[in-house]
């Protein structure tokens, strides 16, 4: 059975509590490997310290902060693309702040990667006070669904939330 190489996008508290320990534990018995992870440069010292303290070796890519509403900047996208090629990544776990979920999911779908994404799919700033904002969540879902359907014929993947 072929080993599935994974990329973790976001090494925050949830990922450190759930994903990182689980993937290193399950790697002993299942053909999965958490190979690399991505986070923001401002988190580098904290994440490097955590990985060192836990004894986990993981290729890290630290990106500059960006406005998720504008999409992933081209230079950051190029670094992500290179990481996928370098480590033969087949799947991603998206565990970033919710504002970035959708843009990373779009990128991963276009790359033909399997996706496990934390909820919610997306967020809106004024969703609790502006009645038009919930429609945006439905639009985000439908956009990801259409992109998912578009790529299934060429490269069937799993997208789980």
PDB file of N, CA, C and O in Angstrom, residues 21 27 92 161:
ATOM      1  N   UNK A  21      -0.099  15.146  17.182  1.00  0.00           N
ATOM      2  CA  UNK A  21       0.123  13.893  17.922  1.00  0.00           C
ATOM      3  C   UNK A  21      -0.504  12.678  17.229  1.00  0.00           C
ATOM      4  O   UNK A  21       0.093  11.604  17.195  1.00  0.00           O
ATOM      5  N   UNK A  27       1.196   6.977  12.250  1.00  0.00           N
ATOM      6  CA  UNK A  27       2.195   6.651  11.226  1.00  0.00           C
ATOM      7  C   UNK A  27       2.846   5.300  11.489  1.00  0.00           C
ATOM      8  O   UNK A  27       3.345   4.658  10.564  1.00  0.00           O
ATOM      9  N   UNK A  92      -3.966  17.386   2.298  1.00  0.00           N
ATOM     10  CA  UNK A  92      -3.742  18.479   3.235  1.00  0.00           C
ATOM     11  C   UNK A  92      -4.768  18.410   4.359  1.00  0.00           C
ATOM     12  O   UNK A  92      -5.886  17.942   4.166  1.00  0.00           O
ATOM     13  N   UNK A 161     -15.002  17.678   5.820  1.00  0.00           N
ATOM     14  CA  UNK A 161     -14.996  18.784   6.783  1.00  0.00           C
ATOM     15  C   UNK A 161     -15.387  18.213   8.141  1.00  0.00           C
ATOM     16  O   UNK A 161     -16.362  17.527   8.288  1.00  0.00           O
TER      17      UNK A 161
END
